Coordinates of C-alpha atoms in Angstrom, one line a residue:
M1135 CA -126.8 171.8 91.1
G1136 CA -129.8 174.4 91.1
L1137 CA -132.6 171.3 89.8
S1138 CA -135.6 170.9 91.6
S1139 CA -138.0 168.3 92.0
V1140 CA -141.8 167.3 92.2
A1141 CA -142.8 165.3 94.6
S1142 CA -146.0 163.6 92.8
N1143 CA -145.3 161.9 89.7
S1144 CA -148.8 162.0 88.4
E1145 CA -149.1 165.7 89.5
G1146 CA -145.4 167.1 88.7
M1147 CA -146.8 168.0 84.8
Q1148 CA -148.9 166.3 82.4
L1149 CA -148.7 167.1 78.8
C1150 CA -152.3 166.2 76.3
I1151 CA -153.4 166.8 73.1
F1152 CA -156.8 166.4 71.9
D1153 CA -158.8 167.0 68.5
L1154 CA -161.8 169.3 69.4
R1155 CA -163.5 167.9 66.8
R1156 CA -163.9 164.1 67.9
G1157 CA -165.7 162.6 70.8
Q1158 CA -168.6 165.0 70.9
N1159 CA -170.9 162.4 71.5
E1160 CA -171.7 160.5 74.6
G1161 CA -169.5 157.5 74.8
Q1162 CA -167.3 158.4 72.4
E1163 CA -165.0 160.9 74.6
L1164 CA -162.1 159.0 74.6
D1165 CA -161.5 159.5 70.5
K1166 CA -160.3 162.9 71.3
I1167 CA -157.5 162.4 73.2
L1168 CA -154.3 161.8 70.7
F1169 CA -151.7 162.4 73.5
F1170 CA -151.5 162.0 77.3
H1171 CA -148.4 162.2 79.3
P1172 CA -148.1 160.4 81.5
A1173 CA -149.8 157.4 79.7
D1174 CA -151.0 155.4 82.8
L1175 CA -152.4 157.8 84.3
P1176 CA -156.7 156.0 84.3
F1177 CA -158.4 157.2 81.1
S1178 CA -161.1 158.5 83.8
T1179 CA -158.2 161.0 84.8
Q1180 CA -157.3 161.9 81.4
L1181 CA -161.1 162.3 80.1
S1182 CA -160.9 165.0 83.5
V1183 CA -158.1 166.7 82.6
I1184 CA -159.2 167.7 78.7
G1185 CA -162.6 168.1 80.1
L1186 CA -161.3 170.8 81.6
S1187 CA -159.2 172.3 79.3
E1188 CA -162.1 171.9 76.9
G1189 CA -164.4 173.8 79.0
L1190 CA -161.6 176.6 79.3
I1191 CA -161.4 176.8 75.5
T1192 CA -164.1 176.7 75.1
F1193 CA -165.4 179.5 77.5
T1194 CA -162.9 182.0 76.8
R1195 CA -163.5 181.7 72.9
I1196 CA -167.3 183.6 73.9
F1197 CA -165.2 186.5 74.8
S1198 CA -162.2 186.3 72.8
P1199 CA -163.2 184.0 69.4
D1200 CA -160.0 185.0 67.7
A1201 CA -157.6 184.2 70.6
A1202 CA -159.3 181.6 72.4
C1203 CA -157.1 181.0 76.3
E1204 CA -153.3 180.8 76.2
V1205 CA -152.9 180.5 79.8
I1206 CA -154.9 179.6 83.2
E1207 CA -153.0 180.4 86.7
A1208 CA -154.6 178.4 89.2
E1209 CA -153.4 178.4 93.1
R1210 CA -150.9 174.8 92.6
H1211 CA -150.8 174.7 88.4
S1212 CA -150.2 176.4 85.4
H1213 CA -152.4 175.5 82.3
V1214 CA -150.5 176.6 79.0
F1215 CA -152.2 176.2 75.8
F1216 CA -151.4 176.2 72.0
E1217 CA -153.3 175.4 69.5
A1218 CA -151.2 173.6 66.7
E1219 CA -154.1 173.3 64.4
P1220 CA -157.0 174.4 64.2
D1221 CA -159.4 172.7 66.8
I1222 CA -156.3 170.8 67.9
W1223 CA -154.9 171.7 71.0
M1224 CA -151.9 170.8 73.1
V1225 CA -151.7 171.9 77.0
V1226 CA -149.0 171.4 79.2
I1227 CA -149.9 171.5 83.0
V1228 CA -147.2 172.0 85.3
E1229 CA -147.4 172.1 89.7
K1230 CA -146.0 175.3 91.2
N1231 CA -143.7 174.8 94.0
K1232 CA -141.3 177.9 94.4
E1233 CA -139.3 176.3 96.8
A1234 CA -138.3 173.4 94.3
E1235 CA -137.8 176.3 91.7
A1236 CA -140.6 175.4 89.6
I1237 CA -141.1 178.9 88.7
W1238 CA -142.0 179.0 84.5
R1239 CA -142.6 181.5 82.3
V1240 CA -145.6 180.7 80.4
D1241 CA -143.8 182.0 76.9
A1242 CA -141.2 179.4 77.4
L1243 CA -143.5 176.3 78.4
R1244 CA -145.3 177.5 75.0
K1245 CA -142.6 177.4 72.6
V1246 CA -141.6 173.9 73.9
L1247 CA -145.3 172.9 72.4
K1248 CA -144.8 174.8 69.5
E1249 CA -141.4 173.3 68.8
V1250 CA -142.3 170.0 68.9
H1251 CA -145.4 170.3 67.0
S1252 CA -143.2 172.2 64.1
L1253 CA -141.0 169.1 64.2
F1254 CA -143.6 166.5 64.0
L1255 CA -144.8 169.0 61.0
M1256 CA -141.8 168.6 59.2
F1257 CA -141.5 164.7 59.6
H1258 CA -144.9 163.1 59.6
G1259 CA -147.1 166.3 57.9
S1260 CA -150.0 167.7 59.6
I1261 CA -151.4 165.6 62.7
R1262 CA -155.3 166.9 60.7
S1263 CA -153.9 165.7 57.5
L1264 CA -153.0 162.3 59.2
L1265 CA -156.7 161.7 60.7
E1266 CA -158.1 162.4 57.9
K1267 CA -156.7 159.8 55.8
E1268 CA -157.2 157.4 59.4
P1269 CA -160.3 158.3 60.9
A1270 CA -159.9 155.9 63.7
A1271 CA -156.6 157.5 64.8
G1272 CA -154.6 154.6 66.1
S1273 CA -151.2 154.9 64.0
V1274 CA -151.7 158.5 64.6
R1275 CA -151.7 158.4 68.4
S1276 CA -148.9 155.9 68.3
Q1277 CA -146.5 158.2 65.6
L1278 CA -147.1 160.8 68.7
Y1279 CA -146.9 158.7 71.2
I1280 CA -143.3 158.0 69.7
F1281 CA -142.1 160.9 68.6
I1282 CA -143.3 163.1 71.5
M1283 CA -141.6 160.8 73.9
D1284 CA -138.3 160.9 71.9
Y1285 CA -138.1 164.6 72.2
L1286 CA -139.0 164.7 75.7
S1287 CA -136.0 162.4 76.2
D1288 CA -133.4 165.6 75.8
F1289 CA -135.3 167.6 78.9
H1290 CA -134.8 164.1 80.9
S1291 CA -132.2 163.4 83.7
S1292 CA -131.9 161.0 86.4
K1293 CA -135.2 160.3 86.4
K1294 CA -136.3 164.0 86.5
L1295 CA -138.2 166.1 83.8
Q1296 CA -136.4 169.1 83.0
L1297 CA -138.6 171.9 81.8
P1298 CA -137.5 175.8 81.3
S1299 CA -137.3 177.5 84.3
F1300 CA -135.9 181.0 85.3
R1301 CA -132.7 179.8 84.8
D1302 CA -133.2 179.7 81.3
S1303 CA -134.4 183.1 80.8
L1304 CA -130.9 184.3 78.8
K1305 CA -132.5 181.8 75.8
E1306 CA -134.9 181.7 73.1
R1307 CA -136.1 178.7 71.6
G1308 CA -137.4 179.0 68.4
T1309 CA -135.2 181.1 66.9
V1310 CA -131.7 180.6 64.8
Q1311 CA -128.4 181.3 66.0
M1312 CA -126.2 182.6 63.5
L1313 CA -122.1 182.9 63.1
T1314 CA -120.5 186.1 61.8
V1315 CA -118.2 185.6 59.4
G1316 CA -116.2 188.1 57.2
R1317 CA -116.2 189.3 53.4
E1318 CA -113.6 186.4 51.9
A1319 CA -115.7 184.0 53.9
A1320 CA -119.0 184.6 52.9
I1321 CA -118.2 184.4 49.3
E1322 CA -116.8 181.1 49.7
V1323 CA -119.7 180.2 51.0
Q1324 CA -121.8 181.5 48.2
S1325 CA -119.7 180.0 45.5
L1326 CA -119.8 176.3 47.5
V1327 CA -123.9 176.7 47.9
R1328 CA -124.5 177.5 44.1
V1329 CA -122.4 174.0 43.1
V1330 CA -123.9 172.0 45.5
E1331 CA -127.6 173.2 44.0
S1332 CA -126.0 172.9 40.4
C1333 CA -125.0 169.0 41.2
T1334 CA -129.0 168.3 42.6
G1335 CA -130.2 169.5 38.8
S1336 CA -133.5 170.6 40.5
P1337 CA -134.4 174.5 40.7
S1338 CA -136.3 173.7 43.7
C1339 CA -133.2 172.4 45.9
H1340 CA -132.4 173.9 49.2
S1341 CA -129.0 174.2 51.4
L1342 CA -128.3 174.8 55.3
L1343 CA -125.0 175.4 56.6
L1344 CA -123.9 175.1 59.9
F1345 CA -119.9 175.4 61.4
Q1346 CA -120.1 174.0 65.0
D1347 CA -123.8 174.6 66.1
L1348 CA -124.2 177.7 64.3
L1349 CA -126.0 178.7 61.2
V1350 CA -123.9 180.2 58.8
S1351 CA -126.5 180.3 55.4
T1352 CA -129.4 179.0 54.3
T1353 CA -132.2 178.9 51.3
L1354 CA -135.0 178.0 53.0
S1355 CA -137.9 179.7 54.2
P1356 CA -137.5 181.3 58.0
D1357 CA -139.8 178.5 59.4
D1358 CA -138.2 175.7 57.5
T1359 CA -134.9 177.0 58.5
I1360 CA -135.8 177.3 62.4
N1361 CA -136.9 173.6 62.2
L1362 CA -134.0 172.0 60.3
F1363 CA -132.0 174.0 62.2
T1364 CA -133.6 172.8 65.4
Y1365 CA -133.2 169.2 64.1
T1366 CA -129.5 169.2 62.9
V1367 CA -128.4 170.6 66.2
L1368 CA -130.5 168.8 68.2
R1369 CA -129.2 165.3 66.5
L1370 CA -126.8 166.0 63.8
T1371 CA -124.1 168.4 64.2
P1372 CA -120.6 166.6 65.5
H1373 CA -121.3 167.4 69.1
A1374 CA -124.4 165.7 68.9
L1375 CA -122.8 162.5 66.8
S1376 CA -120.1 162.0 69.2
T1377 CA -122.4 162.2 72.4
G1378 CA -125.2 161.1 71.7
L1379 CA -127.1 163.9 73.2
S1380 CA -128.6 167.2 71.7
S1381 CA -126.0 170.7 72.0
W1382 CA -127.8 173.6 72.2
S1383 CA -124.7 176.2 72.2
Y1384 CA -127.5 178.3 73.3
L1385 CA -130.3 176.7 74.7
R1386 CA -129.6 173.9 76.6
K1387 CA -126.0 173.6 77.5
G1388 CA -125.3 173.2 81.2
S1389 CA -126.9 171.0 84.1
T1390 CA -128.8 173.7 86.2
A1391 CA -130.7 175.4 83.4
S1392 CA -133.7 173.7 84.4
A1393 CA -136.3 173.1 87.1
A1394 CA -137.1 169.4 87.2
V1395 CA -140.4 167.8 87.3
T1396 CA -140.1 163.8 89.1
G1397 CA -141.6 161.2 86.7
P1398 CA -141.6 157.8 84.6
P1399 CA -138.3 158.0 82.6
V1400 CA -139.4 159.2 79.0
G1401 CA -137.7 158.5 75.9
S1402 CA -135.9 154.7 77.1
G1403 CA -136.6 151.8 75.2
T1404 CA -138.6 150.7 77.8
S1405 CA -141.2 153.6 77.9
L1406 CA -142.4 153.3 74.4
S1407 CA -143.8 150.0 75.0
E1408 CA -145.8 151.0 78.2
P1409 CA -150.2 151.7 77.8
F1410 CA -150.3 154.7 75.6
H1411 CA -153.9 156.5 75.2
G1412 CA -155.5 155.7 72.1
S1413 CA -154.5 151.9 72.6
H1414 CA -158.6 151.0 72.3
G1415 CA -158.1 152.3 68.8
T1416 CA -155.4 150.0 67.9
S1417 CA -154.1 146.3 68.7
A1418 CA -153.3 146.2 72.3
G1419 CA -149.9 144.7 71.7
D1420 CA -148.8 147.4 68.6
D1421 CA -145.1 147.3 68.2
H1422 CA -143.3 150.1 67.8
S1423 CA -139.7 148.8 66.9
H1424 CA -140.2 149.4 63.9
A1425 CA -141.7 153.1 63.7
M1426 CA -139.6 155.6 62.1
R1427 CA -138.2 157.9 65.0
P1428 CA -136.3 160.1 63.7
L1429 CA -135.4 162.4 67.2
Q1430 CA -134.4 158.8 68.7
H1431 CA -130.6 159.4 70.3
N1432 CA -127.6 157.2 68.3
R1433 CA -129.3 156.3 64.9
W1434 CA -127.3 158.8 62.8
S1435 CA -123.0 158.2 62.3
K1436 CA -120.8 159.3 60.1
G1437 CA -120.0 157.3 56.7
K1438 CA -116.5 157.0 55.3
D1439 CA -117.3 159.7 52.8
G1440 CA -118.9 162.0 54.7
F1441 CA -122.4 162.0 54.4
L1442 CA -124.1 161.1 57.3
I1443 CA -126.1 157.9 57.3
T1444 CA -128.8 156.3 59.8
D1445 CA -131.1 153.5 59.8
I1446 CA -134.5 155.4 60.4
W1447 CA -136.5 155.5 57.6
Q1448 CA -136.9 152.2 56.0
A1449 CA -138.7 151.0 52.6
E1450 CA -141.5 149.8 54.4
P1451 CA -142.3 148.6 57.6
G1452 CA -140.6 146.0 59.3
S1453 CA -138.0 146.4 56.3
L1454 CA -134.2 145.7 56.9
V1455 CA -133.8 147.8 53.6
S1456 CA -133.2 151.7 54.8
V1457 CA -133.5 154.6 52.2
T1458 CA -132.5 158.8 52.0
P1459 CA -134.5 160.5 54.6
S1460 CA -137.3 162.9 54.0
I1461 CA -138.8 165.4 55.7
W1462 CA -142.0 168.3 54.6
L1463 CA -141.2 171.7 53.9
Q1464 CA -143.6 173.9 56.1
Q1465 CA -143.9 176.5 53.4
T1466 CA -144.3 174.8 50.1
E1467 CA -145.5 171.7 51.8
E1468 CA -143.3 169.4 49.4
K1469 CA -141.9 166.6 50.1
M1470 CA -137.7 166.5 50.5
Y1471 CA -134.7 164.2 50.1
L1472 CA -132.6 164.9 53.2
C1473 CA -128.5 164.4 52.6
A1474 CA -126.2 165.7 55.2
Y1475 CA -122.5 165.6 54.6
Q1476 CA -120.2 166.3 57.6
H1477 CA -116.4 167.7 57.3
K1478 CA -115.1 168.4 61.1
S1479 CA -117.2 171.4 62.3
L1480 CA -118.9 171.6 59.2
T1481 CA -122.5 170.1 58.8
L1482 CA -123.9 170.6 54.9
I1483 CA -127.5 169.7 54.4
F1484 CA -128.8 170.0 51.1
L1485 CA -133.0 168.7 50.2
I1486 CA -133.7 167.7 46.8
P1487 CA -137.6 167.4 45.9
V1488 CA -138.6 163.7 45.9
S1489 CA -140.4 164.3 43.0
S1490 CA -137.3 165.4 40.7
I1491 CA -135.6 162.3 41.8
I1492 CA -137.3 159.4 38.8
N1493 CA -134.3 156.6 40.1
G1494 CA -135.0 156.8 43.8
E1495 CA -132.0 155.8 46.0
Q1496 CA -130.0 155.4 42.4
G1497 CA -130.5 158.6 41.9
I1498 CA -129.6 160.1 45.2
L1499 CA -126.3 157.7 45.4
A1500 CA -125.7 159.7 41.6
V1501 CA -126.3 163.3 43.0
K1502 CA -124.6 162.6 46.4
Q1503 CA -121.3 161.5 44.0
L1504 CA -121.6 164.9 42.1
V1505 CA -121.1 166.7 45.5
L1506 CA -118.2 165.2 46.5
E1507 CA -116.6 165.2 42.6
N1508 CA -117.3 169.0 42.6
A1509 CA -117.6 170.7 46.3
S1510 CA -115.5 168.6 48.1
L1511 CA -112.4 171.4 47.6
K1512 CA -114.6 173.9 48.4
I1513 CA -115.8 172.5 51.6
L1514 CA -112.5 172.2 52.8
K1515 CA -111.6 175.9 51.9
V1516 CA -115.2 176.8 53.6
E1517 CA -114.5 174.9 57.0
E1518 CA -110.5 176.1 57.1
K1519 CA -111.7 179.8 56.8
L1520 CA -114.7 179.3 59.0
S1521 CA -112.1 178.1 61.4
K1522 CA -109.7 180.6 61.5
G1523 CA -111.9 183.4 62.2
W1524 CA -113.8 180.7 65.4
G1525 CA -113.4 182.5 68.6
G1526 CA -114.5 179.3 70.3
E1527 CA -117.5 179.2 73.0
N1528 CA -116.8 182.2 74.5
A1529 CA -116.9 183.8 70.7
Y1530 CA -119.8 186.0 71.8
H1531 CA -119.5 186.6 75.3
V1532 CA -119.0 190.6 76.3
S1533 CA -117.1 191.7 79.3
G1534 CA -119.5 192.7 82.1
Y1535 CA -122.3 192.0 80.4
R1536 CA -124.7 188.9 80.6
Y1537 CA -127.3 189.6 78.0
L1538 CA -129.9 187.9 75.0
L1539 CA -130.4 189.5 72.1
V1540 CA -133.7 188.6 70.0
D1541 CA -134.9 189.6 66.4
G1542 CA -138.3 188.8 65.9
D1543 CA -138.4 190.0 62.4
R1544 CA -135.6 187.1 61.0
N1545 CA -135.8 184.7 63.9
L1546 CA -132.4 185.2 64.9
S1547 CA -130.8 185.7 68.8
R1548 CA -127.5 185.7 69.9
A1549 CA -127.1 185.3 73.7
S1550 CA -123.6 185.0 76.6
P1551 CA -122.2 181.9 76.8
P1552 CA -124.2 179.2 78.9
G1553 CA -121.2 178.7 81.1
K1554 CA -120.8 182.6 81.4
V1555 CA -124.6 182.8 82.4
T1556 CA -124.3 180.0 85.5
T1557 CA -122.2 182.5 86.9
L1558 CA -125.3 185.0 87.7
T1559 CA -126.7 184.3 91.0
K1560 CA -130.2 182.8 91.8
D1561 CA -131.9 186.9 92.6
S1562 CA -130.7 188.3 89.3
L1563 CA -132.2 185.5 87.2
L1564 CA -135.8 185.3 89.1
A1565 CA -135.5 189.5 88.5
L1566 CA -135.0 188.5 84.7
S1567 CA -137.7 186.0 84.9
K1568 CA -139.9 188.2 86.0
L1569 CA -139.3 191.1 84.2
R1570 CA -139.5 189.0 80.8
E1571 CA -143.3 187.8 81.9
E1572 CA -144.0 191.2 81.8
V1573 CA -142.9 191.7 78.7
D1574 CA -144.2 188.9 77.6
I1575 CA -147.7 189.8 78.7
E1576 CA -148.0 193.4 77.6
K1577 CA -146.6 192.4 74.4
S1578 CA -149.5 189.9 73.9
R1579 CA -151.7 192.7 75.0
T1580 CA -150.3 195.4 72.1
R1581 CA -150.5 192.6 69.3
W1582 CA -154.5 192.2 70.0
D1583 CA -154.8 195.6 71.3
N1584 CA -153.1 197.2 68.2
G1585 CA -153.4 195.2 65.2
G1586 CA -151.0 193.2 65.2
H1587 CA -148.2 195.9 65.8
E1588 CA -146.0 196.0 69.0
K1589 CA -145.1 199.5 70.9
D1590 CA -141.5 200.0 72.0
L1591 CA -141.0 199.6 75.6
E1592 CA -138.1 199.9 78.1
I1593 CA -137.8 198.4 81.7
C1594 CA -135.3 198.9 83.9
T1595 CA -135.2 197.4 87.9
R1596 CA -132.9 196.4 90.7
A1597 CA -132.9 192.7 91.9
R1598 CA -132.6 191.9 95.6
N1599 CA -129.0 191.5 95.0
N1600 CA -128.8 195.2 93.9
A1601 CA -128.0 194.1 90.1
W1602 CA -129.7 195.8 87.2
V1603 CA -132.4 194.2 85.2
I1604 CA -132.6 195.5 81.8
S1605 CA -135.4 194.9 79.0
Q1606 CA -135.9 197.1 75.8
V1607 CA -138.5 196.1 72.8
T1608 CA -138.3 198.3 69.6
R1609 CA -138.6 197.5 66.1
G1610 CA -139.2 194.1 66.0
K1611 CA -135.8 193.2 68.3
E1612 CA -135.6 192.5 71.5
L1613 CA -133.0 193.2 74.7
Y1614 CA -132.6 191.2 78.0
M1615 CA -129.3 192.3 80.2
V1616 CA -128.3 192.0 83.5
L1617 CA -125.3 193.7 85.0
E1618 CA -124.4 192.3 88.6
N1619 CA -121.2 194.5 88.5
A1620 CA -122.6 198.0 87.6
N1621 CA -123.0 201.4 89.6
E1622 CA -125.5 202.2 91.6
T1623 CA -126.7 204.7 89.9
L1624 CA -129.1 204.2 87.1
L1625 CA -127.5 206.8 85.0
Y1626 CA -124.9 204.2 84.8
A1627 CA -127.0 200.9 84.1
S1628 CA -128.5 203.5 81.2
D1629 CA -124.9 204.3 79.9
A1630 CA -123.8 200.9 79.7
V1631 CA -126.9 199.7 77.6
Q1632 CA -125.9 202.5 75.4
K1633 CA -122.4 201.1 74.8
F1634 CA -123.7 197.7 74.0
S1635 CA -125.9 198.9 71.5
N1636 CA -124.1 200.8 69.3
R1637 CA -121.2 198.4 69.6
Y1638 CA -123.0 195.3 69.0
C1639 CA -126.6 195.6 67.7
N1640 CA -125.8 199.1 65.2
G1641 CA -127.7 201.6 67.6
A1642 CA -130.9 199.6 67.8
F1643 CA -131.6 200.4 71.0
S1644 CA -129.8 204.0 71.8
L1645 CA -131.7 206.9 72.4
D1646 CA -130.5 208.9 69.6

């Protein structure tokens, strides 16, 4: 199935979060550890890993104060660093094993760290603010442990942790996939959004509309759109609700998408009762059963009125009374009620400022009733129009091409359907992964050398199986492409790229 395993449970993959502002005095070193996986490793081993990471960060800051360590490539391991918040670092250490197909792209691993942190921010707020409220950090460690283990459960299959590998080279985490809609449908969508916003009674409300797993419209900032879109596809879309698994149309479908790391099961009911680092700061018998777990599977369902319901959010710890879900917006740092309505393949999310609802749950019920009364017919009409124009899972397949198109300025991506990507050979995917790694390095170097301005890149290489593997980067847009059935000549491959660019990218990658 294209999956690989690493023999050592403790060395296959390690993930840690630590705070450089804590544990600087002798005998208090454990205080800096906020999360560590696998949790059953001895504290001495955890401290050794984090001590090495801290040393590398300190050393590289000598030469680059504004851009500390991003990755360290050792003989047997890759150490990938991400400074999630000032002085709060996330580090993932993965074991190299070419025979097991454990060939990683560093930027892809870093985006996993960025994604889980962004989702944590959306539900809990910043780690630093939580630490300031509770310096002992007991509940912070508990929240991080539960949240990250639930997140990792999406990467878990057959007792193996599947991390992004070279087989995921035509995917881009941290972007949104949009549905192409016609003019008439777009007008109907705009009308629906205006009606829903008027029902909330707040000028600060926001909305997000999805069809299948694709974004139709949003009134949120780019970062907040990515976060809420990610969560919606993970847990709220019709496919996610029906299967209990995240669908990830363009990110995670397919059983051959990742290389696997053997390790203890994650995200299961038993895993959350295992010891985790930080128990020295809380009671050893911490009860996680009442903790908020927004990423736990099978906790959302569709009510009779079409609104999605969940018991994840509770009036108070241990309470049996559920309340309306709430999230934090990254741009405004405002707390918002999250309401989700679903009709067939259409999912409507609207956010209402907590501060604007005076009567709490009764106020939310009143808003929902207004939406049902005033927007139901428009929702039906929009879903019908989008369904008629929907081309199915292969709607964005282009015959003869396997591609990934990324618009970095708008955080959008579009790619060949996963089922089509699986037809590519291993040699093609390996060549593409290597090419993308080179582009990542060049982009990173250019950003620091040119004050954040990227330069245009164009790379075309031949894989061992004679497939053409192509990359073009220009004006914030990136195109990655594999042509396995192309002609022998480079001219033919270049002409194929020009045709694709002119037809599907408005000429963004054309030479003219």
